[in-house]
Amino acid sequence: MKYHKYASKLLDYFNPEHRMETTIADLAISFQCSERHTKTIIHHLADKQWITWQVSQGRGKKPAITLHFDKEIILLEQAKEWIEKENYQKGFTIVHQVSAAYKEKFRTWFQQQVGITQILSDNNASLDMLRYPFYPVLLCMDPLYASSRHDSHMIQQIFERLVVYHPETDTLEPRIAHHWENEAGKRWIFYLRKNVRFHHGRILHANDVKATILRFEKDSSIRKNLDRIQVINHTTLIFHLNKSDYLFPRLLAADRASIIPEDVMKEKGKLFSSSPIGCGPYQLTMYNKEKIQLERFENYYGLSPWLDKVEIITASEEFLSQQKHPLLLEAPDSSWVKKFKYEQGADFIILNSRKTGPLQNSDYRRNLCKAIFPPDFCLTDQGEVVAQSMLLEKSMTLPNKINRTADNLEQVTLKIAAQQIRKNANHYREAVILQRQLEHIGIYSEIDLLSKVEWQDTNILLDYDLFVGGVFLSDDYLLSALTFMESMSMPLYPLLPDSVQKEIQQKLTKIRQSRNSQQQWDLYFQLERDLKEQHFIVFLNHRGHRVYEAEDSLYENIQLNSNGRIDYRKVWKKPL
């Protein structure tokens, strides 16, 4: 409402719900405007039912005004006006000034502004748009450096990979590559689709694929067995491996292997992470403190998504604490029911056996592990359960052996590193629980919170005795778990002795050279078992999400993926 300041002026002279006499002339003086404009203001406020304006008949009788609003109503209207102008931060800031009752009124109104709606484009075409609020998050949309599920989710919308892995069928689906073949698992030939366009208009070339893969570190999973990449022509390239690896194509299905345009990457450098260019179904058209905006890419080579536009509004966590829907909305209708979904992956404690000290002794590690009681780490009210593996299904099949009787241990002060993923998302709570459990056996400790940059720095990580953290697995559970086991950028492998690192590499080679899925999993679980029995790792708990899902709704595929987010490209609506 454009007359907020005049409504505020009225509160300086009149009490709400009290009938008081006045004149247009007196109000014009208070408003500091003309009498003609004052009449316009009065008519507007009366139409909004904010005031009652009564004109009495008879000479000398003054009109009377009755206010039906207070300061909080004005603030509420101001907040709504800013939200409608898409100045969300100013609107949310104003809402924080009102009482709980008015905040609830705002939430009720705001729910009607978000969700899946239809809007008109600049040329009056009807567009289907999804708009929803989300807490502030600093995104890294460079696939190679993505570190959170938020990053991965956006990357999946903006970029494309050569292939995509489907865990339900344990198969690879063509994407940019329409066909691939191999010779003894060592020579992999990929054939690319013609005329795949990036968002900036250029057609994708096999050189873009080569440049994407060569950005990876030489000791990364995707490159450590890679001898060279041979570009045959603009749609054909060959990956030459040093050793046979039948999982290699699945490495190319990882989000981090999403194809980037070589020219834009060279031009933008580090700026690419906040203004990415891909060839996926959506292109990023806005990313600022107010919102993230995606729009359907008209020249997408694949099936065009049903949603034309997605707007993710930046809102404070305090405001979002009341939201229940996976989109952080209320359930759209009564057909939506509350459910609980577990993540694949687990929280864990890693014991550093490379640091000089008592943890290099296997008996000391064994006794220390006896003091660790995983049920204490589980938030049972949030549905968490004890983990004994990275995979929930495996944890459910293993006996829960817990022995809390620890032998006498050398009394030392241990250093605990708690993993920080982003601001307000860390494993400090779990580190404190561990600290208290160790105190019961006379072991004292110090806790430091390590940022991603710090815990990925081996020199920093090796200074700690214990690392408390967690990891969630991508859609390809096996490959994601293997990456956790062997990656120098993850906290496990750098803290293991040389002999154990060598054993891991030997087992991973066997897994990659096997063409049998069951055998691959058996070898992986054997690896997990060995690490647990040698007391290098203790699994703590599996996490999950409380979400709403539709039993019978017009909207299809509004469900959480492995990132705990909704894949926009899959959403569509049934006709009425």
Short mmCIF file of C-alpha atoms in Angstrom, two decimals, residues 124-402:
data_model
loop_
_atom_site.label_atom_id
_atom_site.label_comp_id
_atom_site.label_asym_id
_atom_site.label_seq_id
_atom_site.Cartn_x
_atom_site.Cartn_y
_atom_site.Cartn_z
CA ASN A 124 2.10 -12.68 -22.40
CA ALA A 125 2.81 -16.41 -22.68
CA SER A 126 1.71 -18.53 -19.73
CA LEU A 127 4.64 -19.91 -17.71
CA ASP A 128 4.67 -22.52 -14.92
CA MET A 129 6.87 -21.33 -12.06
CA LEU A 130 8.01 -22.87 -8.79
CA ARG A 131 8.82 -20.31 -6.09
CA TYR A 132 9.86 -21.23 -2.55
CA PRO A 133 11.92 -19.87 0.35
CA PHE A 134 15.23 -21.30 1.49
CA TYR A 135 17.75 -20.29 4.13
CA PRO A 136 20.81 -18.26 3.03
CA VAL A 137 23.50 -20.43 1.51
CA LEU A 138 26.68 -19.54 -0.37
CA LEU A 139 26.64 -21.70 -3.47
CA CYS A 140 29.62 -23.02 -5.37
CA MET A 141 28.29 -23.96 -8.79
CA ASP A 142 31.60 -25.00 -10.29
CA PRO A 143 31.08 -28.78 -10.47
CA LEU A 144 34.69 -29.59 -9.62
CA TYR A 145 34.60 -27.71 -6.32
CA ALA A 146 31.05 -28.47 -5.16
CA SER A 147 31.06 -29.44 -1.49
CA SER A 148 27.46 -29.50 -0.28
CA ARG A 149 24.18 -31.05 -1.31
CA HIS A 150 22.97 -27.52 -2.16
CA ASP A 151 25.82 -27.16 -4.64
CA SER A 152 25.18 -30.62 -6.14
CA HIS A 153 21.48 -29.97 -6.50
CA MET A 154 21.97 -26.75 -8.48
CA ILE A 155 24.71 -28.31 -10.59
CA GLN A 156 22.34 -31.11 -11.63
CA GLN A 157 19.89 -28.52 -12.96
CA ILE A 158 22.42 -26.33 -14.79
CA PHE A 159 24.90 -28.87 -16.15
CA GLU A 160 24.89 -32.23 -17.91
CA ARG A 161 27.18 -35.24 -17.68
CA LEU A 162 28.17 -37.78 -20.30
CA VAL A 163 26.08 -40.44 -18.57
CA VAL A 164 23.81 -40.75 -15.53
CA TYR A 165 23.75 -43.66 -13.09
CA HIS A 166 20.44 -45.11 -11.84
CA PRO A 167 20.80 -46.97 -8.52
CA GLU A 168 17.37 -48.60 -8.87
CA THR A 169 18.45 -50.53 -11.97
CA ASP A 170 22.24 -50.38 -11.48
CA THR A 171 22.55 -49.08 -15.03
CA LEU A 172 23.95 -46.07 -16.87
CA GLU A 173 21.69 -43.87 -18.99
CA PRO A 174 22.96 -41.85 -21.98
CA ARG A 175 23.06 -38.09 -21.63
CA ILE A 176 25.62 -36.09 -23.64
CA ALA A 177 27.13 -39.41 -24.71
CA HIS A 178 24.59 -41.41 -26.71
CA HIS A 179 26.78 -44.54 -26.88
CA TRP A 180 30.00 -45.95 -25.41
CA GLU A 181 32.03 -49.13 -25.71
CA ASN A 182 35.24 -50.58 -24.31
CA GLU A 183 38.09 -52.92 -25.01
CA ALA A 184 38.90 -55.11 -21.97
CA GLY A 185 37.91 -52.26 -19.66
CA LYS A 186 41.07 -50.32 -20.58
CA ARG A 187 40.05 -48.39 -23.70
CA TRP A 188 36.73 -46.55 -23.40
CA ILE A 189 35.26 -44.89 -26.50
CA PHE A 190 32.47 -42.31 -26.05
CA TYR A 191 30.28 -40.97 -28.84
CA LEU A 192 28.70 -37.58 -28.15
CA ARG A 193 25.38 -36.21 -29.39
CA LYS A 194 25.55 -33.65 -32.17
CA ASN A 195 24.56 -30.01 -31.65
CA VAL A 196 24.47 -30.00 -27.85
CA ARG A 197 24.50 -26.30 -26.99
CA PHE A 198 25.83 -24.51 -23.94
CA HIS A 199 23.75 -21.73 -22.42
CA HIS A 200 25.94 -19.07 -24.08
CA GLY A 201 25.17 -20.54 -27.50
CA ARG A 202 28.29 -22.45 -28.49
CA ILE A 203 28.03 -26.12 -29.53
CA LEU A 204 29.72 -28.59 -27.19
CA HIS A 205 32.93 -30.17 -28.54
CA ALA A 206 34.81 -33.28 -27.39
CA ASN A 207 37.58 -30.89 -26.31
CA ASP A 208 35.21 -29.53 -23.64
CA VAL A 209 34.90 -33.05 -22.22
CA LYS A 210 38.67 -33.49 -22.25
CA ALA A 211 39.22 -30.12 -20.54
CA THR A 212 36.60 -30.97 -17.90
CA ILE A 213 38.31 -34.23 -16.92
CA LEU A 214 41.83 -32.77 -16.96
CA ARG A 215 40.77 -30.21 -14.34
CA PHE A 216 40.72 -33.03 -11.77
CA GLU A 217 43.81 -33.60 -9.63
CA LYS A 218 46.11 -36.32 -10.93
CA ASP A 219 45.59 -38.45 -7.79
CA SER A 220 41.77 -38.21 -7.99
CA SER A 221 39.69 -41.33 -8.62
CA ILE A 222 38.87 -40.27 -12.17
CA ARG A 223 42.49 -39.57 -13.22
CA LYS A 224 44.80 -41.82 -11.20
CA ASN A 225 44.23 -44.71 -13.64
CA LEU A 226 43.89 -42.48 -16.71
CA ASP A 227 46.82 -42.56 -19.12
CA ARG A 228 45.52 -40.09 -21.73
CA ILE A 229 42.43 -38.73 -23.49
CA GLN A 230 42.38 -38.90 -27.27
CA VAL A 231 39.99 -36.60 -29.17
CA ILE A 232 39.10 -38.20 -32.51
CA ASN A 233 36.69 -35.51 -33.71
CA HIS A 234 34.14 -33.10 -32.24
CA THR A 235 31.81 -35.96 -31.18
CA THR A 236 34.22 -38.82 -30.42
CA LEU A 237 36.91 -39.31 -27.79
CA ILE A 238 38.78 -42.23 -26.22
CA PHE A 239 39.87 -42.64 -22.60
CA HIS A 240 43.01 -44.79 -22.38
CA LEU A 241 43.43 -46.37 -18.91
CA ASN A 242 46.52 -47.92 -17.35
CA LYS A 243 44.53 -50.79 -15.83
CA SER A 244 41.18 -52.37 -16.53
CA ASP A 245 38.32 -50.54 -14.76
CA TYR A 246 34.70 -51.46 -15.42
CA LEU A 247 33.48 -48.73 -13.05
CA PHE A 248 35.18 -45.98 -15.07
CA PRO A 249 32.03 -44.85 -16.94
CA ARG A 250 30.29 -44.42 -13.59
CA LEU A 251 33.02 -41.99 -12.56
CA LEU A 252 31.92 -39.86 -15.51
CA ALA A 253 28.37 -39.86 -14.11
CA ALA A 254 29.45 -37.95 -10.98
CA ASP A 255 28.22 -34.38 -10.54
CA ARG A 256 31.83 -33.20 -10.42
CA ALA A 257 32.30 -34.55 -13.95
CA SER A 258 29.57 -32.29 -15.35
CA ILE A 259 30.78 -30.85 -18.65
CA ILE A 260 31.84 -27.21 -18.70
CA PRO A 261 32.63 -24.97 -21.71
CA GLU A 262 36.40 -24.67 -21.92
CA ASP A 263 36.32 -21.10 -23.24
CA VAL A 264 34.06 -19.72 -20.49
CA MET A 265 36.05 -21.48 -17.79
CA LYS A 266 39.28 -19.87 -19.00
CA GLU A 267 37.59 -16.47 -19.26
CA LYS A 268 35.84 -16.43 -15.89
CA GLY A 269 38.22 -18.45 -13.73
CA LYS A 270 37.04 -18.40 -10.10
CA LEU A 271 34.00 -16.30 -11.04
CA PHE A 272 32.61 -19.35 -12.83
CA SER A 273 31.36 -20.80 -9.51
CA SER A 274 28.84 -17.95 -9.06
CA SER A 275 27.95 -17.40 -12.74
CA PRO A 276 28.10 -20.86 -14.29
CA ILE A 277 27.42 -21.82 -17.89
CA GLY A 278 26.35 -25.39 -18.62
CA CYS A 279 24.22 -27.25 -21.14
CA GLY A 280 21.55 -28.53 -18.73
CA PRO A 281 17.78 -27.99 -18.80
CA TYR A 282 17.97 -24.79 -16.73
CA GLN A 283 20.22 -21.77 -16.95
CA LEU A 284 21.04 -19.47 -14.06
CA THR A 285 19.58 -16.01 -14.74
CA MET A 286 19.92 -14.42 -11.29
CA TYR A 287 21.94 -15.08 -8.14
CA ASN A 288 22.02 -12.37 -5.49
CA LYS A 289 21.13 -11.84 -1.84
CA GLU A 290 17.42 -11.75 -2.70
CA LYS A 291 16.98 -14.93 -4.73
CA ILE A 292 18.33 -17.58 -7.06
CA GLN A 293 16.51 -17.75 -10.37
CA LEU A 294 16.59 -20.54 -12.95
CA GLU A 295 14.89 -20.43 -16.33
CA ARG A 296 14.22 -23.23 -18.77
CA PHE A 297 16.93 -23.40 -21.45
CA GLU A 298 15.11 -23.18 -24.79
CA ASN A 299 17.92 -24.94 -26.71
CA TYR A 300 18.31 -27.86 -24.32
CA TYR A 301 19.14 -30.97 -26.32
CA GLY A 302 17.00 -33.28 -24.18
CA LEU A 303 13.37 -33.40 -23.09
CA SER A 304 12.29 -29.93 -22.03
CA PRO A 305 11.22 -29.73 -18.35
CA TRP A 306 7.62 -28.85 -17.48
CA LEU A 307 8.59 -26.07 -15.07
CA ASP A 308 9.54 -22.93 -16.99
CA LYS A 309 11.04 -21.02 -14.09
CA VAL A 310 12.29 -21.62 -10.54
CA GLU A 311 12.79 -18.90 -7.93
CA ILE A 312 14.46 -19.73 -4.63
CA ILE A 313 13.85 -16.88 -2.22
CA THR A 314 16.50 -16.21 0.42
CA ALA A 315 14.83 -16.24 3.84
CA SER A 316 16.19 -16.34 7.38
CA GLU A 317 16.37 -19.68 9.21
CA GLU A 318 14.17 -18.19 11.94
CA PHE A 319 11.41 -17.63 9.40
CA LEU A 320 11.86 -21.08 7.88
CA SER A 321 11.80 -22.93 11.21
CA GLN A 322 8.02 -23.25 10.92
CA GLN A 323 8.05 -24.72 7.43
CA LYS A 324 7.36 -28.44 6.99
CA HIS A 325 7.28 -29.27 3.29
CA PRO A 326 10.39 -30.50 1.45
CA LEU A 327 10.20 -27.24 -0.47
CA LEU A 328 9.98 -25.62 2.99
CA LEU A 329 6.27 -24.96 2.44
CA GLU A 330 3.15 -26.28 4.11
CA ALA A 331 1.62 -29.37 2.52
CA PRO A 332 -0.29 -28.11 -0.57
CA ASP A 333 -3.38 -30.14 0.25
CA SER A 334 -4.70 -32.91 2.51
CA SER A 335 -3.41 -35.64 0.17
CA TRP A 336 0.14 -34.95 1.36
CA VAL A 337 1.29 -37.06 4.31
CA LYS A 338 4.31 -36.81 6.60
CA LYS A 339 7.04 -39.40 5.97
CA PHE A 340 10.61 -40.03 7.04
CA LYS A 341 13.46 -40.72 4.62
CA TYR A 342 16.94 -41.81 5.57
CA GLU A 343 20.10 -40.64 3.86
CA GLN A 344 22.67 -43.10 2.63
CA GLY A 345 25.94 -42.31 4.35
CA ALA A 346 26.80 -41.93 8.02
CA ASP A 347 28.44 -39.89 10.75
CA PHE A 348 31.69 -41.38 12.01
CA ILE A 349 34.82 -41.04 14.15
CA ILE A 350 38.20 -41.63 12.51
CA LEU A 351 41.23 -42.51 14.63
CA ASN A 352 44.48 -41.04 13.33
CA SER A 353 47.12 -43.77 13.34
CA ARG A 354 49.71 -41.74 11.44
CA LYS A 355 50.28 -39.22 14.21
CA THR A 356 53.05 -40.15 16.62
CA GLY A 357 51.39 -41.19 19.86
CA PRO A 358 49.22 -43.86 21.52
CA LEU A 359 46.76 -44.21 18.61
CA GLN A 360 49.46 -45.90 16.56
CA ASN A 361 49.00 -48.84 18.93
CA SER A 362 46.13 -51.16 17.86
CA ASP A 363 45.36 -52.19 21.47
CA TYR A 364 45.03 -48.55 22.50
CA ARG A 365 42.66 -47.88 19.58
CA ARG A 366 40.63 -50.97 20.46
CA ASN A 367 40.21 -49.90 24.08
CA LEU A 368 39.45 -46.34 23.09
CA CYS A 369 36.70 -47.58 20.77
CA LYS A 370 35.14 -49.49 23.66
CA ALA A 371 34.41 -46.14 25.32
CA ILE A 372 32.52 -44.88 22.27
CA PHE A 373 28.77 -45.55 22.56
CA PRO A 374 27.09 -44.80 19.17
CA PRO A 375 23.48 -44.66 20.52
CA ASP A 376 24.43 -41.50 22.45
CA PHE A 377 25.07 -39.74 19.14
CA CYS A 378 21.62 -40.53 17.69
CA LEU A 379 18.91 -37.87 17.82
CA THR A 380 16.10 -40.39 18.26
CA ASP A 381 13.41 -37.71 18.14
CA GLN A 382 14.64 -36.98 14.59
CA GLY A 383 14.59 -40.64 13.61
CA GLU A 384 18.35 -41.24 13.63
CA VAL A 385 19.56 -44.83 14.05
CA VAL A 386 22.91 -46.42 14.90
CA ALA A 387 25.18 -46.92 11.88
CA GLN A 388 27.57 -49.80 11.32
CA SER A 389 28.20 -49.11 7.66
CA MET A 390 27.88 -46.33 5.12
CA LEU A 391 24.73 -48.03 3.86
CA LEU A 392 21.62 -48.07 6.02
CA GLU A 393 20.52 -51.48 4.70
CA LYS A 394 23.84 -53.02 5.70
CA SER A 395 23.66 -51.46 9.16
CA MET A 396 20.26 -53.06 9.66
CA THR A 397 21.66 -56.55 8.95
CA LEU A 398 24.65 -56.39 11.31
CA PRO A 399 24.43 -57.30 15.01
CA ASN A 400 24.76 -54.30 17.29
CA LYS A 401 27.76 -55.28 19.43
CA ILE A 402 28.54 -52.71 22.10
#
